[in-house]
Amino acid sequence: MDLEAREVLLDTGGIQIDSIRLDPLRSVEAYYEKVHSKRQELLDQEVAWVKSRDVSFILTDASPLASAIAHLAGIKSIFVTNFTWDFVFDAMLKMVLNENIATFSEQRLQELHEMIEQSKRDVAHCDGVVHYPGQAPMNEYVDVKKIFDGPLIRRPIRNVHLREELGIPHDAKLLLLGFGGHTTNWQLKDEFLPPGWHCLVLRAEESQMPSPRFRVLPHDSYVPDYIYAADAVLGKIGYGFVSECLGAGTPLIYVPRIHWPEEVFLEMILKKKNAGIAISLDDFQEGRWASFMEEAVRYRRSWTIDTEGWKVPSDATQSTIALIEEIFASGNSVPSSEL
């Protein structure tokens, strides 16, 4: 199969202040200014490109515009995701209004509401949704018959002997510390760790390590293996950390994120499995980790995920492909100028 990489801005994501806090106002405004205000131009451009490449269908994770493009081009589109951006922006605008983060003119507020309404209708043009566990609700325009429960997707564990290879003593406990892809200005101290614990740190510099009990991991580390090796993970809720902690049987101690609408739905999975423990930002920053770590380690390997369709990674991938093929094989998409 020939692959062609092409960069085009169809969504702007969530604007992050730091690894914990998002800016709901800037997130909503960014999508309006960079995508929605150029909507017709982007639609014309992308429909022409799709047709020029004889694209058969569009597979997307969260971008509302992707399904609108497919609809206009007369091809199928499928979301493979646990949320779509119309949901996020709708929730973020409500946060801005309810928390008095900003005030808008009547005209501007109407423009933002129209943007979200249009995004919802764009999403509803899809032919199917493979909805991963921890899913946010689809909007009211999406036909429920289009929604298929998908498996828990995660990367496989490659090395189950990593703990021994790292030289971690058999009677020691191991913490993995990280906040996704964000480099953080860690202010770490040795006393943050209880006696008998060691800590592996993602996205940090050696100069930030306060003692030999802390060790920096290379930036290209294969994280699922380290999650499996750890007795607990300390970080934040995101789909990757949640799915891979669940798959490895390793509890997640998480600092709640601020103004991120997806989090509550992933948190539900953790709570259901006793696989997650919340630590306040103050407790995290002040190094009051010990009680959370000692509680978390009691739950290690205490749950199974061989229920609810949560398959091993290779089976989960095949299940997702089978669902996509099922959706693709059903019905026919007809070009339409009505959006």
Coordinates of C-alpha atoms in Angstrom, one line a residue:
M1 CA 0.0 0.0 0.0
D2 CA 1.3 3.5 -0.9
L3 CA 1.1 6.1 1.8
E4 CA 1.0 9.8 1.2
A5 CA 1.5 12.2 4.2
R6 CA -0.2 15.5 3.9
E7 CA -0.5 18.2 6.5
V8 CA -3.7 20.2 6.7
L9 CA -5.4 22.0 9.6
L10 CA -8.9 20.5 10.2
D11 CA -9.1 20.9 14.0
T12 CA -7.1 22.9 16.5
G13 CA -7.4 20.6 19.6
G14 CA -7.4 21.8 23.2
I15 CA -5.1 24.7 24.0
Q16 CA -3.1 23.7 27.1
I17 CA -1.7 26.2 29.6
D18 CA 0.4 23.5 31.2
S19 CA 0.3 19.7 31.6
I20 CA -2.8 19.9 33.9
R21 CA -4.7 23.0 32.8
L22 CA -6.5 23.7 29.5
D23 CA -7.7 27.1 28.3
P24 CA -11.4 26.6 27.3
L25 CA -11.7 30.1 25.9
R26 CA -8.7 30.0 23.7
S27 CA -9.6 26.5 22.6
V28 CA -13.0 27.5 21.4
E29 CA -11.8 30.7 19.8
A30 CA -8.9 28.9 18.0
Y31 CA -11.2 26.5 16.3
Y32 CA -13.5 29.4 15.2
E33 CA -10.7 31.5 13.8
K34 CA -8.5 28.8 12.2
V35 CA -11.1 26.3 11.0
H36 CA -14.8 27.4 11.2
S37 CA -14.2 30.9 9.7
K38 CA -12.5 29.1 6.7
R39 CA -15.0 26.3 6.6
Q40 CA -16.2 26.6 3.0
E41 CA -12.6 27.1 1.7
L42 CA -11.5 24.0 3.5
L43 CA -14.4 22.0 2.3
D44 CA -13.8 22.9 -1.3
Q45 CA -10.1 22.3 -1.0
E46 CA -10.4 18.9 0.7
V47 CA -13.3 17.6 -1.4
A48 CA -11.2 18.3 -4.5
W49 CA -8.2 16.6 -3.0
V50 CA -10.2 13.5 -2.0
K51 CA -11.6 13.2 -5.4
S52 CA -8.2 13.7 -7.1
R53 CA -6.9 10.7 -5.1
D54 CA -9.9 8.5 -5.6
V55 CA -10.3 8.1 -1.8
S56 CA -12.8 5.4 -0.9
F57 CA -13.6 6.5 2.7
I58 CA -12.3 8.7 5.4
L59 CA -11.3 7.3 8.8
T60 CA -11.0 10.0 11.5
D61 CA -10.6 10.2 15.3
A62 CA -12.4 13.4 16.3
S63 CA -12.6 16.0 13.5
P64 CA -16.1 17.1 12.6
L65 CA -15.0 18.5 9.3
A66 CA -13.7 15.1 8.1
S67 CA -17.2 13.7 7.9
A68 CA -18.6 16.8 6.2
I69 CA -15.8 16.4 3.5
A70 CA -16.7 12.8 3.0
H71 CA -20.4 13.6 2.8
L72 CA -19.8 16.2 0.1
A73 CA -17.5 13.8 -1.8
G74 CA -20.0 11.0 -1.7
I75 CA -17.8 8.6 0.2
K76 CA -18.1 7.1 3.7
S77 CA -16.6 8.4 6.9
I78 CA -16.1 6.6 10.2
F79 CA -15.1 8.0 13.5
V80 CA -12.8 5.7 15.6
T81 CA -12.6 7.5 18.9
N82 CA -13.9 8.0 22.4
F83 CA -14.9 11.7 21.8
T84 CA -15.4 14.2 19.0
W85 CA -14.5 17.9 19.1
D86 CA -18.1 19.1 18.9
F87 CA -18.6 17.6 22.3
V88 CA -15.5 19.2 23.7
F89 CA -16.1 22.7 22.4
D90 CA -19.7 22.6 23.5
A91 CA -18.6 21.7 27.0
M92 CA -15.8 24.2 27.0
L93 CA -18.1 27.1 26.0
K94 CA -20.4 26.2 28.8
M95 CA -17.4 26.3 31.2
V96 CA -16.5 29.7 30.0
L97 CA -20.0 31.0 30.5
N98 CA -20.8 29.2 33.8
E99 CA -17.4 30.2 35.4
N100 CA -17.5 33.8 34.0
I101 CA -14.1 33.3 32.4
A102 CA -15.1 35.8 29.7
T103 CA -18.0 37.8 28.5
F104 CA -19.1 37.9 24.8
S105 CA -21.2 40.3 22.8
E106 CA -24.5 38.9 21.8
Q107 CA -23.3 38.6 18.2
R108 CA -20.1 36.8 19.2
L109 CA -21.9 34.3 21.4
Q110 CA -24.4 33.5 18.6
E111 CA -21.4 32.9 16.3
L112 CA -19.8 30.4 18.7
H113 CA -23.1 28.7 19.3
E114 CA -23.6 28.4 15.5
M115 CA -20.1 27.0 15.1
I116 CA -20.9 24.3 17.7
E117 CA -24.2 23.5 16.1
Q118 CA -22.6 23.2 12.7
S119 CA -19.9 20.9 14.1
K120 CA -22.6 18.7 15.6
R121 CA -24.4 18.4 12.2
D122 CA -21.1 17.7 10.5
V123 CA -20.4 14.8 12.8
A124 CA -23.8 13.4 12.2
H125 CA -23.0 13.0 8.5
C126 CA -20.7 10.1 9.4
D127 CA -21.6 6.5 8.4
G128 CA -20.5 5.0 11.7
V129 CA -18.7 5.4 15.0
V130 CA -16.4 2.9 16.6
H131 CA -16.8 4.1 20.1
Y132 CA -13.9 3.2 22.4
P133 CA -14.5 2.6 26.2
G134 CA -14.4 5.8 28.2
Q135 CA -16.5 7.4 25.5
A136 CA -18.1 10.9 25.7
P137 CA -21.7 11.0 24.4
M138 CA -22.3 11.6 20.7
N139 CA -24.4 14.6 19.9
E140 CA -28.2 14.4 19.5
Y141 CA -28.1 14.4 15.7
V142 CA -26.1 11.1 15.4
D143 CA -28.3 8.1 14.7
V144 CA -27.7 5.6 17.5
K145 CA -27.8 2.8 15.0
K146 CA -24.5 4.2 13.6
I147 CA -22.7 3.7 17.0
F148 CA -20.7 0.5 17.6
D149 CA -19.0 -0.3 20.9
G150 CA -15.3 -0.7 20.2
P151 CA -12.6 -2.5 22.2
L152 CA -10.0 -0.9 24.5
I153 CA -7.1 0.0 22.3
R154 CA -3.6 0.0 23.7
R155 CA -0.1 -0.9 22.7
P156 CA 1.2 -4.4 23.5
I157 CA 3.7 -5.1 26.3
R158 CA 6.9 -6.2 24.7
N159 CA 9.2 -6.9 27.6
V160 CA 7.9 -8.4 30.8
H161 CA 11.5 -8.7 32.3
L162 CA 12.2 -5.0 32.2
R163 CA 12.1 -4.6 35.9
E164 CA 14.9 -7.1 36.4
E165 CA 16.9 -5.5 33.6
L166 CA 16.7 -2.2 35.3
G167 CA 18.2 -3.7 38.4
I168 CA 15.2 -2.8 40.6
P169 CA 15.6 -4.9 43.9
H170 CA 13.0 -7.6 44.3
D171 CA 11.8 -6.1 47.6
A172 CA 11.6 -2.5 46.2
K173 CA 8.6 -0.7 44.8
L174 CA 8.7 1.2 41.5
L175 CA 6.8 4.4 40.5
L176 CA 6.6 5.7 36.9
L177 CA 6.2 9.5 36.9
G178 CA 5.0 11.3 33.7
F179 CA 2.4 13.6 32.2
G180 CA 2.1 12.4 28.6
G181 CA 4.2 14.2 26.1
H182 CA 4.8 17.2 28.2
T183 CA 8.2 18.2 29.5
T184 CA 7.6 19.5 33.0
N185 CA 9.7 21.7 35.2
W186 CA 10.0 19.0 37.9
Q187 CA 10.8 20.2 41.4
L188 CA 11.5 16.8 42.9
K189 CA 12.9 15.8 46.3
D190 CA 14.0 12.4 47.6
E191 CA 11.6 12.6 50.5
F192 CA 8.7 12.5 48.0
L193 CA 9.2 8.8 47.8
P194 CA 8.4 6.5 50.7
P195 CA 11.2 4.2 52.0
G196 CA 11.8 1.3 49.6
W197 CA 10.5 3.0 46.5
H198 CA 12.3 4.0 43.3
C199 CA 11.0 6.3 40.6
L200 CA 11.4 6.3 36.8
V201 CA 10.7 9.8 35.2
L202 CA 9.5 10.5 31.7
R203 CA 10.3 13.7 29.9
A204 CA 12.8 15.1 32.3
E205 CA 16.5 16.0 32.6
E206 CA 19.2 14.3 34.6
S207 CA 19.8 17.5 36.5
Q208 CA 16.3 17.5 37.9
M209 CA 16.8 14.1 39.7
P210 CA 17.3 14.7 43.4
S211 CA 18.8 11.3 44.3
P212 CA 19.8 7.9 42.9
R213 CA 16.3 6.7 43.7
F214 CA 15.1 8.8 40.7
R215 CA 16.1 7.9 37.2
V216 CA 15.4 9.7 33.9
L217 CA 14.1 7.6 31.0
P218 CA 15.1 8.3 27.4
H219 CA 12.6 10.3 25.4
D220 CA 12.1 7.4 23.0
S221 CA 11.3 4.9 25.8
Y222 CA 8.6 2.4 24.9
V223 CA 6.2 3.4 27.7
P224 CA 3.9 0.3 27.9
D225 CA 6.8 -1.8 29.1
Y226 CA 7.6 0.6 31.9
I227 CA 4.0 0.8 32.9
Y228 CA 3.9 -3.0 33.3
A229 CA 7.2 -2.9 35.3
A230 CA 5.9 -0.3 37.7
D231 CA 3.9 -0.8 40.9
A232 CA 2.1 2.5 40.2
V233 CA 2.0 5.3 37.7
L234 CA 1.7 8.9 38.8
G235 CA 0.5 11.3 36.1
K236 CA -2.7 12.5 34.5
I237 CA -5.7 11.0 32.8
G238 CA -5.4 10.6 29.1
Y239 CA -6.6 7.8 26.8
G240 CA -3.1 6.4 26.4
F241 CA -2.2 6.2 30.1
V242 CA -5.6 4.9 31.1
S243 CA -5.8 2.1 28.5
E244 CA -2.2 1.0 29.1
C245 CA -2.5 1.1 32.9
L246 CA -5.6 -1.0 32.6
G247 CA -3.9 -3.4 30.2
A248 CA -0.8 -3.8 32.4
G249 CA -2.7 -4.1 35.7
T250 CA -0.9 -1.1 37.1
P251 CA -2.9 1.5 39.1
L252 CA -2.8 5.2 38.0
I253 CA -2.5 8.0 40.6
Y254 CA -3.7 11.0 38.7
V255 CA -3.8 14.7 39.2
P256 CA -7.2 15.9 38.0
R257 CA -7.0 18.0 34.9
I258 CA -8.7 21.4 34.8
H259 CA -11.2 22.2 32.0
W260 CA -10.8 19.0 30.1
P261 CA -14.3 17.5 29.3
E262 CA -13.0 14.0 28.3
E263 CA -11.5 13.2 31.7
V264 CA -14.7 12.3 33.6
F265 CA -15.5 9.5 31.2
L266 CA -12.1 7.9 31.4
E267 CA -12.2 8.4 35.2
M268 CA -15.3 6.2 35.3
I269 CA -13.4 3.2 33.9
L270 CA -10.7 3.7 36.5
K271 CA -13.1 3.9 39.3
K272 CA -15.1 0.9 38.1
K273 CA -11.9 -1.2 38.2
N274 CA -10.4 0.3 41.3
A275 CA -7.6 1.2 39.0
G276 CA -7.2 4.9 39.7
I277 CA -6.7 7.2 42.7
A278 CA -6.9 11.0 42.5
I279 CA -4.3 13.2 44.1
S280 CA -4.8 16.9 44.4
L281 CA -2.5 19.3 42.6
D282 CA -1.4 20.7 46.0
D283 CA -0.6 17.3 47.4
F284 CA 1.3 16.4 44.2
Q285 CA 3.4 19.6 44.1
E286 CA 4.2 19.5 47.8
G287 CA 5.3 15.9 47.5
R288 CA 2.7 14.3 49.7
W289 CA 2.7 11.2 47.6
A290 CA 3.3 8.4 50.1
S291 CA -0.2 7.6 51.2
F292 CA -1.5 7.6 47.6
M293 CA 1.3 5.3 46.5
E294 CA 0.8 2.9 49.3
E295 CA -2.9 2.7 48.6
A296 CA -2.4 2.3 44.9
V297 CA 0.0 -0.6 45.1
R298 CA -2.6 -2.7 47.0
Y299 CA -4.7 -2.7 43.7
R300 CA -1.9 -3.8 41.4
R301 CA -3.0 -6.7 39.2
S302 CA -6.3 -6.9 41.1
W303 CA -8.6 -6.5 38.0
T304 CA -9.0 -8.3 34.7
I305 CA -10.0 -6.7 31.4
D306 CA -11.1 -9.8 29.6
T307 CA -14.7 -8.7 29.9
E308 CA -16.8 -6.0 28.1
G309 CA -14.9 -6.8 24.9
W310 CA -11.6 -5.5 26.3
K311 CA -9.4 -7.8 24.3
V312 CA -5.6 -8.2 24.1
P313 CA -4.1 -5.6 21.8
S314 CA -3.8 -7.7 18.7
D315 CA -7.4 -8.9 19.0
A316 CA -8.6 -5.4 19.8
T317 CA -7.0 -4.1 16.6
Q318 CA -8.6 -6.9 14.6
S319 CA -12.0 -6.2 16.2
T320 CA -11.7 -2.5 15.3
I321 CA -10.9 -3.4 11.7
A322 CA -13.8 -5.8 11.5
L323 CA -16.2 -3.0 12.7
I324 CA -14.8 -0.6 10.2
E325 CA -15.3 -3.2 7.4
E326 CA -18.8 -3.9 8.6
I327 CA -19.7 -0.2 8.5
F328 CA -18.0 0.3 5.1
A329 CA -19.9 -2.6 3.6
S330 CA -23.3 -1.3 4.7
G331 CA -25.4 1.1 2.5
N332 CA -24.1 3.7 0.0
S333 CA -23.0 7.3 0.5
V334 CA -24.5 9.7 -2.0
P335 CA -22.9 13.1 -2.8
S336 CA -24.8 16.0 -1.3
S337 CA -24.4 19.7 -1.3
E338 CA -26.6 20.0 1.8
L339 CA -24.6 20.7 4.9

